[in-house]
N, CA, C and O atoms as a Tinker XYZ file with bonds, in Angstrom:
   352  protein
     1  N     52.990000  -41.486000   -9.483000    73     2
     2  CA    52.260000  -41.958000  -10.262000    64     1     3
     3  C     52.960000  -42.236000  -11.754000    63     2     4     5
     4  O     53.620000  -41.400000  -12.371000    81     3
     5  N     52.687000  -43.510000  -12.166000    73     3     6
     6  CA    53.299000  -44.180000  -13.172000    64     5     7
     7  C     52.322000  -43.566000  -14.475000    63     6     8     9
     8  O     51.155000  -43.308000  -14.183000    81     7
     9  N     52.748000  -43.341000  -15.824000    73     7    10
    10  CA    51.628000  -42.992000  -16.664000    64     9    11
    11  C     50.790000  -43.975000  -16.811000    63    10    12    13
    12  O     49.593000  -43.698000  -16.888000    81    11
    13  N     51.365000  -45.787000  -16.908000    73    11    14
    14  CA    49.935000  -46.412000  -17.018000    64    13    15
    15  C     48.801000  -46.454000  -16.120000    63    14    16    17
    16  O     47.649000  -46.727000  -16.457000    81    15
    17  N     49.365000  -46.048000  -14.472000    73    15    18
    18  CA    48.394000  -45.847000  -13.777000    64    17    19
    19  C     47.569000  -44.752000  -14.123000    63    18    20    21
    20  O     46.341000  -44.833000  -14.138000    81    19
    21  N     48.190000  -43.755000  -14.394000    73    19    22
    22  CA    47.060000  -42.500000  -14.817000    64    21    23
    23  C     46.279000  -42.723000  -15.964000    63    22    24    25
    24  O     45.164000  -42.212000  -16.069000    81    23
    25  N     46.871000  -43.594000  -17.014000    73    23    26
    26  CA    45.947000  -43.784000  -18.051000    64    25    27
    27  C     44.747000  -44.816000  -17.587000    63    26    28    29
    28  O     43.647000  -44.741000  -18.134000    81    27
    29  N     44.975000  -45.644000  -16.700000    73    27    30
    30  CA    43.863000  -46.556000  -16.501000    64    29    31
    31  C     42.715000  -45.574000  -15.477000    63    30    32    33
    32  O     41.498000  -45.707000  -15.603000    81    31
    33  N     43.245000  -44.750000  -14.632000    73    31    34
    34  CA    42.279000  -43.680000  -13.885000    64    33    35
    35  C     41.527000  -43.225000  -14.750000    63    34    36    37
    36  O     40.323000  -43.480000  -14.741000    81    35
    37  N     42.091000  -42.472000  -15.650000    73    35    38
    38  CA    41.563000  -41.911000  -17.011000    64    37    39
    39  C     40.183000  -42.863000  -17.778000    63    38    40    41
    40  O     38.990000  -42.591000  -17.911000    81    39
    41  N     40.893000  -43.893000  -18.118000    73    39    42
    42  CA    39.857000  -44.779000  -18.698000    64    41    43
    43  C     38.745000  -45.030000  -18.001000    63    42    44    45
    44  O     37.636000  -45.110000  -18.529000    81    43
    45  N     39.018000  -45.205000  -16.484000    73    43    46
    46  CA    38.056000  -45.344000  -15.739000    64    45    47
    47  C     36.729000  -44.568000  -15.145000    63    46    48    49
    48  O     35.668000  -44.981000  -14.678000    81    47
    49  N     37.391000  -42.976000  -15.425000    73    47    50
    50  CA    36.611000  -42.051000  -15.354000    64    49    51
    51  C     35.720000  -41.765000  -16.914000    63    50    52    53
    52  O     34.613000  -41.229000  -16.961000    81    51
    53  N     36.396000  -42.197000  -17.962000    73    51    54
    54  CA    35.645000  -42.017000  -18.774000    64    53    55
    55  C     34.509000  -42.900000  -18.974000    63    54    56    57
    56  O     33.425000  -42.516000  -19.412000    81    55
    57  N     34.836000  -44.305000  -18.582000    73    55    58
    58  CA    34.136000  -45.383000  -18.448000    64    57    59
    59  C     32.753000  -45.017000  -17.658000    63    58    60    61
    60  O     31.628000  -45.238000  -18.106000    81    59
    61  N     33.014000  -44.490000  -16.552000    73    59    62
    62  CA    32.063000  -43.768000  -15.507000    64    61    63
    63  C     31.153000  -42.963000  -16.508000    63    62    64    65
    64  O     29.987000  -43.294000  -16.722000    81    63
    65  N     31.699000  -41.995000  -17.045000    73    63    66
    66  CA    30.901000  -40.899000  -17.335000    64    65    67
    67  C     30.020000  -41.241000  -18.648000    63    66    68    69
    68  O     29.127000  -40.442000  -18.934000    81    67
    69  N     30.219000  -42.398000  -19.478000    73    67    70
    70  CA    29.667000  -42.782000  -20.606000    64    69    71
    71  C     28.787000  -43.618000  -19.870000    63    70    72    73
    72  O     27.640000  -43.435000  -20.277000    81    71
    73  N     28.849000  -44.643000  -18.758000    73    71    74
    74  CA    27.601000  -45.022000  -17.941000    64    73    75
    75  C     26.652000  -44.011000  -17.224000    63    74    76    77
    76  O     25.531000  -44.488000  -17.049000    81    75
    77  N     26.792000  -42.909000  -16.826000    73    75    78
    78  CA    26.104000  -41.836000  -16.335000    64    77    79
    79  C     25.208000  -41.421000  -17.522000    63    78    80    81
    80  O     23.978000  -41.448000  -17.471000    81    79
    81  N     25.989000  -41.001000  -18.684000    73    79    82
    82  CA    25.078000  -40.445000  -19.708000    64    81    83
    83  C     24.338000  -41.700000  -20.606000    63    82    84    85
    84  O     23.623000  -41.330000  -21.537000    81    83
    85  N     24.457000  -42.934000  -20.402000    73    83    86
    86  CA    23.565000  -43.728000  -20.784000    64    85    87
    87  C     22.513000  -43.935000  -20.030000    63    86    88    89
    88  O     21.493000  -44.321000  -20.600000    81    87
    89  N     22.496000  -43.757000  -18.745000    73    87    90
    90  CA    21.742000  -43.736000  -17.675000    64    89    91
    91  C     20.757000  -42.501000  -17.825000    63    90    92    93
    92  O     19.538000  -42.584000  -17.677000    81    91
    93  N     21.448000  -41.349000  -18.137000    73    91    94
    94  CA    20.644000  -40.046000  -18.049000    64    93    95
    95  C     19.675000  -40.384000  -19.557000    63    94    96    97
    96  O     18.466000  -40.178000  -19.663000    81    95
    97  N     20.350000  -40.799000  -20.351000    73    95    98
    98  CA    19.607000  -41.045000  -22.021000    64    97    99
    99  C     18.416000  -41.973000  -21.680000    63    98   100   101
   100  O     17.346000  -41.727000  -22.237000    81    99
   101  N     18.490000  -42.990000  -20.842000    73    99   102
   102  CA    17.537000  -43.829000  -20.648000    64   101   103
   103  C     16.489000  -43.186000  -19.966000    63   102   104   105
   104  O     15.385000  -43.398000  -20.469000    81   103
   105  N     16.502000  -42.428000  -18.921000    73   103   106
   106  CA    15.646000  -41.693000  -17.877000    64   105   107
   107  C     15.012000  -40.794000  -18.683000    63   106   108   109
   108  O     13.791000  -40.679000  -18.567000    81   107
   109  N     15.717000  -40.015000  -19.625000    73   107   110
   110  CA    15.242000  -38.956000  -20.275000    64   109   111
   111  C     13.976000  -39.691000  -21.305000    63   110   112   113
   112  O     12.816000  -39.280000  -21.309000    81   111
   113  N     14.510000  -40.919000  -22.206000    73   111   114
   114  CA    13.895000  -41.542000  -22.900000    64   113   115
   115  C     12.318000  -42.195000  -21.938000    63   114   116   117
   116  O     11.202000  -42.298000  -22.448000    81   115
   117  N     12.599000  -42.471000  -20.811000    73   115   118
   118  CA    11.554000  -43.046000  -20.098000    64   117   119
   119  C     10.298000  -41.769000  -19.827000    63   118   120   121
   120  O      9.078000  -41.887000  -19.719000    81   119
   121  N     11.001000  -40.799000  -19.787000    73   119   122
   122  CA    10.099000  -39.319000  -19.359000    64   121   123
   123  C      9.394000  -39.144000  -20.453000    63   122   124   125
   124  O      8.188000  -38.980000  -20.264000    81   123
   125  N      9.855000  -39.121000  -21.795000    73   123   126
   126  CA     9.285000  -38.791000  -23.101000    64   125   127
   127  C      8.173000  -39.743000  -23.558000    63   126   128   129
   128  O      7.127000  -39.291000  -24.024000    81   127
   129  N      8.419000  -41.213000  -23.412000    73   127   130
   130  CA     7.580000  -42.327000  -23.880000    64   129   131
   131  C      7.417000  -43.180000  -22.856000    63   130   132   133
   132  O      7.941000  -44.291000  -22.932000    81   131
   133  N      6.625000  -42.791000  -21.666000    73   131   134
   134  CA     6.429000  -43.503000  -20.517000    64   133   135
   135  C      5.693000  -44.895000  -20.922000    63   134   136   137
   136  O      4.582000  -44.787000  -21.440000    81   135
   137  N      6.248000  -46.231000  -20.717000    73   135   138
   138  CA     5.349000  -47.375000  -21.068000    64   137   139
   139  C      4.347000  -47.149000  -19.937000    63   138   140   141
   140  O      4.484000  -46.195000  -19.171000    81   139
   141  N      3.211000  -48.132000  -19.813000    73   139   142
   142  CA     1.976000  -48.124000  -19.329000    64   141   143
   143  C      2.434000  -48.311000  -17.744000    63   142   144   145
   144  O      1.907000  -47.623000  -16.869000    81   143
   145  N      3.561000  -49.398000  -17.412000    73   143   146
   146  CA     3.910000  -49.912000  -16.186000    64   145   147
   147  C      5.234000  -49.928000  -16.135000    63   146   148   149
   148  O      5.902000  -50.368000  -17.072000    81   147
   149  N      5.812000  -49.404000  -14.927000    73   147   150
   150  CA     7.306000  -49.252000  -15.057000    64   149   151
   151  C      7.818000  -50.364000  -13.763000    63   150   152   153
   152  O      6.996000  -50.543000  -12.864000    81   151
   153  N      9.118000  -51.074000  -13.678000    73   151   154
   154  CA     9.460000  -51.504000  -12.722000    64   153   155
   155  C      9.840000  -50.556000  -11.506000    63   154   156   157
   156  O      9.576000  -49.355000  -11.551000    81   155
   157  N     10.371000  -51.049000  -10.589000    73   155   158
   158  CA    10.756000  -50.570000   -9.193000    64   157   159
   159  C     11.944000  -49.603000   -9.792000    63   158   160   161
   160  O     12.088000  -48.409000   -9.530000    81   159
   161  N     12.516000  -50.166000  -10.398000    73   159   162
   162  CA    14.056000  -49.537000  -10.738000    64   161   163
   163  C     13.462000  -48.268000  -11.945000    63   162   164   165
   164  O     13.762000  -47.102000  -11.686000    81   163
   165  N     12.920000  -48.455000  -12.784000    73   163   166
   166  CA    12.424000  -47.503000  -13.740000    64   165   167
   167  C     11.395000  -46.248000  -12.996000    63   166   168   169
   168  O     11.391000  -45.055000  -13.301000    81   167
   169  N     10.563000  -46.920000  -11.957000    73   167   170
   170  CA    10.047000  -45.800000  -11.275000    64   169   171
   171  C     10.981000  -44.996000  -10.650000    63   170   172   173
   172  O     10.859000  -43.786000  -10.838000    81   171
   173  N     11.898000  -45.390000   -9.943000    73   171   174
   174  CA    13.057000  -44.790000   -9.198000    64   173   175
   175  C     13.567000  -43.692000  -10.110000    63   174   176   177
   176  O     13.622000  -42.503000   -9.797000    81   175
   177  N     13.939000  -44.220000  -11.286000    73   175   178
   178  CA    14.910000  -43.294000  -12.323000    64   177   179
   179  C     13.917000  -42.305000  -12.615000    63   178   180   181
   180  O     14.098000  -41.096000  -12.470000    81   179
   181  N     12.739000  -42.904000  -13.078000    73   179   182
   182  CA    11.442000  -41.866000  -13.665000    64   181   183
   183  C     11.295000  -40.376000  -12.790000    63   182   184   185
   184  O     11.237000  -39.217000  -13.203000    81   183
   185  N     11.260000  -40.970000  -11.339000    73   183   186
   186  CA    10.995000  -39.606000  -10.258000    64   185   187
   187  C     12.184000  -39.236000   -9.607000    63   186   188   189
   188  O     12.191000  -38.419000   -8.687000    81   187
   189  N     13.415000  -39.921000  -10.136000    73   187   190
   190  CA    15.025000  -39.301000   -9.675000    64   189   191
   191  C     15.124000  -39.432000   -7.934000    63   190   192   193
   192  O     15.731000  -38.662000   -7.189000    81   191
   193  N     14.411000  -40.531000   -7.585000    73   191   194
   194  CA    14.738000  -40.847000   -6.287000    64   193   195
   195  C     15.203000  -42.313000   -6.369000    63   194   196   197
   196  O     15.288000  -42.926000   -7.433000    81   195
   197  N     15.553000  -42.922000   -4.926000    73   195   198
   198  CA    16.152000  -44.326000   -4.801000    64   197   199
   199  C     15.085000  -45.138000   -4.737000    63   198   200   201
   200  O     13.979000  -44.806000   -4.311000    81   199
   201  N     15.389000  -46.194000   -5.149000    73   199   202
   202  CA    14.422000  -47.422000   -4.942000    64   201   203
   203  C     13.761000  -47.650000   -3.571000    63   202   204   205
   204  O     12.637000  -48.148000   -3.514000    81   203
   205  N     14.434000  -47.297000   -2.476000    73   203   206
   206  CA    14.027000  -47.415000   -1.077000    64   205   207
   207  C     13.014000  -46.510000   -0.923000    63   206   208   209
   208  O     12.073000  -46.752000   -0.168000    81   207
   209  N     13.118000  -45.223000   -1.719000    73   207   210
   210  CA    11.942000  -44.143000   -1.438000    64   209   211
   211  C     10.802000  -44.393000   -2.013000    63   210   212   213
   212  O      9.701000  -44.103000   -1.546000    81   211
   213  N     11.108000  -45.175000   -3.497000    73   211   214
   214  CA     9.637000  -45.504000   -3.884000    64   213   215
   215  C      9.130000  -46.884000   -2.969000    63   214   216   217
   216  O      7.916000  -47.044000   -2.839000    81   215
   217  N      9.733000  -47.512000   -2.570000    73   215   218
   218  CA     9.279000  -48.352000   -1.514000    64   217   219
   219  C      8.121000  -47.829000   -0.495000    63   218   220   221
   220  O      6.918000  -48.050000   -0.358000    81   219
   221  N      9.054000  -47.061000    0.117000    73   219   222
   222  CA     8.427000  -46.243000    1.226000    64   221   223
   223  C      7.235000  -45.430000    1.142000    63   222   224   225
   224  O      6.411000  -45.284000    2.045000    81   223
   225  N      7.196000  -44.775000   -0.311000    73   223   226
   226  CA     6.217000  -44.101000   -0.651000    64   225   227
   227  C      4.841000  -45.097000   -1.021000    63   226   228   229
   228  O      3.674000  -44.906000   -0.677000    81   227
   229  N      5.259000  -45.923000   -1.624000    73   227   230
   230  CA     4.296000  -47.055000   -1.787000    64   229   231
   231  C      3.583000  -47.551000   -0.493000    63   230   232   233
   232  O      2.386000  -47.636000   -0.217000    81   231
   233  N      4.789000  -47.869000    0.257000    73   231   234
   234  CA     3.974000  -48.183000    1.595000    64   233   235
   235  C      2.920000  -47.605000    2.498000    63   234   236   237
   236  O      1.970000  -48.070000    3.128000    81   235
   237  N      3.597000  -46.083000    2.273000    73   235   238
   238  CA     2.627000  -45.130000    2.971000    64   237   239
   239  C      1.343000  -44.676000    2.104000    63   238   240   241
   240  O      0.491000  -43.891000    2.517000    81   239
   241  N      1.342000  -45.178000    1.075000    73   239   242
   242  CA     0.048000  -44.774000   -0.011000    64   241   243
   243  C      0.444000  -43.454000   -0.742000    63   242   244   245
   244  O     -0.476000  -42.728000   -1.119000    81   243
   245  N      1.558000  -43.133000   -0.941000    73   243   246
   246  CA     1.716000  -41.850000   -1.575000    64   245   247
   247  C      1.407000  -42.209000   -2.829000    63   246   248   249
   248  O      0.602000  -41.515000   -3.449000    81   247
   249  N      2.036000  -43.449000   -3.480000    73   247   250
   250  CA     1.900000  -44.102000   -4.703000    64   249   251
   251  C      1.218000  -45.391000   -4.792000    63   250   252   253
   252  O      0.959000  -45.953000   -3.728000    81   251
   253  N      0.888000  -45.945000   -5.883000    73   251   254
   254  CA    -0.005000  -47.234000   -5.853000    64   253   255
   255  C      1.080000  -48.232000   -6.502000    63   254   256   257
   256  O      1.666000  -47.890000   -7.530000    81   255
   257  N      1.322000  -49.396000   -5.925000    73   255   258
   258  CA     2.045000  -50.741000   -6.318000    64   257   259
   259  C      1.023000  -51.311000   -6.744000    63   258   260   261
   260  O     -0.148000  -51.308000   -6.363000    81   259
   261  N      1.787000  -52.025000   -7.935000    73   259   262
   262  CA     0.745000  -53.252000   -8.526000    64   261   263
   263  C      1.707000  -54.374000   -8.333000    63   262   264   265
   264  O      2.879000  -54.283000   -8.699000    81   263
   265  N      1.095000  -55.681000   -7.619000    73   263   266
   266  CA     1.676000  -56.810000   -7.487000    64   265   267
   267  C      1.103000  -57.656000   -8.618000    63   266   268   269
   268  O     -0.081000  -57.618000   -8.953000    81   267
   269  N      2.013000  -58.402000   -9.164000    73   267   270
   270  CA     1.683000  -59.688000  -10.204000    64   269   271
   271  C      1.851000  -60.825000  -10.190000    63   270   272   273
   272  O      2.014000  -61.552000  -11.170000    81   271
   273  N      1.829000  -61.160000   -8.920000    73   271   274
   274  CA     1.994000  -62.370000   -8.430000    64   273   275
   275  C      3.276000  -62.853000   -8.384000    63   274   276   277
   276  O      3.465000  -64.045000   -8.145000    81   275
   277  N      4.328000  -61.975000   -8.611000    73   275   278
   278  CA     5.721000  -61.960000   -8.554000    64   277   279
   279  C      6.523000  -61.116000   -7.454000    63   278   280   281
   280  O      5.834000  -60.163000   -7.090000    81   279
   281  N      7.528000  -61.160000   -6.935000    73   279   282
   282  CA     8.050000  -60.412000   -6.195000    64   281   283
   283  C      8.400000  -59.081000   -6.901000    63   282   284   285
   284  O      8.516000  -58.105000   -6.160000    81   283
   285  N      8.523000  -58.963000   -7.782000    73   283   286
   286  CA     8.667000  -57.586000   -8.757000    64   285   287
   287  C      7.450000  -56.443000   -8.635000    63   286   288   289
   288  O      6.588000  -56.542000   -9.508000    81   287
   289  N      7.339000  -55.756000   -8.008000    73   287   290
   290  CA     6.233000  -54.654000   -8.042000    64   289   291
   291  C      6.028000  -53.894000   -9.576000    63   290   292   293
   292  O      6.808000  -53.879000  -10.528000    81   291
   293  N      5.128000  -53.480000   -9.480000    73   291   294
   294  CA     4.979000  -52.329000  -10.891000    64   293   295
   295  C      4.409000  -51.391000  -10.391000    63   294   296   297
   296  O      3.676000  -51.463000   -9.405000    81   295
   297  N      4.758000  -50.107000  -11.196000    73   295   298
   298  CA     4.139000  -48.853000  -11.021000    64   297   299
   299  C      3.208000  -48.088000  -12.097000    63   298   300   301
   300  O      3.836000  -47.650000  -13.061000    81   299
   301  N      2.190000  -47.916000  -12.095000    73   299   302
   302  CA     1.277000  -47.082000  -13.316000    64   301   303
   303  C      2.192000  -45.550000  -13.815000    63   302   304   305
   304  O      2.364000  -44.518000  -13.166000    81   303
   305  N      2.601000  -45.867000  -15.038000    73   303   306
   306  CA     3.546000  -44.283000  -15.224000    64   305   307
   307  C      2.548000  -43.072000  -15.276000    63   306   308   309
   308  O      2.938000  -41.906000  -15.333000    81   307
   309  N      1.356000  -43.410000  -15.253000    73   307   310
   310  CA     0.246000  -42.133000  -15.434000    64   309   311
   311  C      0.042000  -41.681000  -13.933000    63   310   312   313
   312  O      0.059000  -40.497000  -13.597000    81   311
   313  N     -0.151000  -42.722000  -13.073000    73   311   314
   314  CA    -0.229000  -42.415000  -11.587000    64   313   315
   315  C      0.920000  -41.550000  -11.094000    63   314   316   317
   316  O      0.732000  -40.538000  -10.418000    81   315
   317  N      2.235000  -42.037000  -11.497000    73   315   318
   318  CA     3.212000  -41.490000  -11.118000    64   317   319
   319  C      3.371000  -40.173000  -11.574000    63   318   320   321
   320  O      3.783000  -39.343000  -10.763000    81   319
   321  N      3.067000  -39.753000  -12.973000    73   319   322
   322  CA     2.966000  -38.433000  -13.271000    64   321   323
   323  C      2.050000  -37.420000  -12.637000    63   322   324   325
   324  O      2.304000  -36.216000  -12.678000    81   323
   325  N      0.888000  -37.962000  -11.998000    73   323   326
   326  CA    -0.243000  -37.556000  -11.339000    64   325   327
   327  C      0.212000  -37.036000   -9.899000    63   326   328   329
   328  O     -0.171000  -35.963000   -9.434000    81   327
   329  N      1.207000  -38.059000   -9.143000    73   327   330
   330  CA     1.581000  -37.777000   -8.012000    64   329   331
   331  C      2.413000  -36.732000   -8.106000    63   330   332   333
   332  O      2.324000  -35.858000   -7.244000    81   331
   333  N      3.318000  -36.615000   -9.088000    73   331   334
   334  CA     4.216000  -35.306000   -9.423000    64   333   335
   335  C      3.470000  -34.250000   -9.307000    63   334   336   337
   336  O      3.713000  -33.329000   -8.526000    81   335
   337  N      2.625000  -34.297000   -9.983000    73   335   338
   338  CA     1.802000  -33.040000   -9.978000    64   337   339
   339  C      1.187000  -32.327000   -8.870000    63   338   340   341
   340  O      1.109000  -31.146000   -8.530000    81   339
   341  N      0.699000  -33.656000   -8.340000    73   339   342
   342  CA     0.218000  -33.208000   -6.959000    64   341   343
   343  C      1.171000  -32.613000   -5.908000    63   342   344   345
   344  O      0.821000  -31.696000   -5.165000    81   343
   345  N      2.332000  -33.148000   -5.880000    73   343   346
   346  CA     3.404000  -32.840000   -4.917000    64   345   347
   347  C      3.777000  -31.283000   -5.321000    63   346   348   349
   348  O      4.240000  -30.626000   -4.389000    81   347
   349  N      3.654000  -30.686000   -6.438000    73   347   350
   350  CA     3.922000  -29.163000   -6.869000    64   349   351
   351  C      3.108000  -28.363000   -5.983000    63   350   352
   352  O      3.111000  -27.136000   -6.082000    81   351
């Protein structure tokens, strides 16, 4: 390996670590101050599951999905918190 390729690998890892840290901070902020409604991605981050899992849970009736006339479902944060407490 040349020194330049090692540097690019190191820079890539640093960038990935920074992105993971930003995502972690966003999730922690969502948990501290959840908005009334969450998007699919925000709900997945909030519950620490994949978007597919959130979709499956909504389809199974485990969590409630709100449709606002667009293709993007919303999830009530209070209901997600209640579903977490019920699962424990």
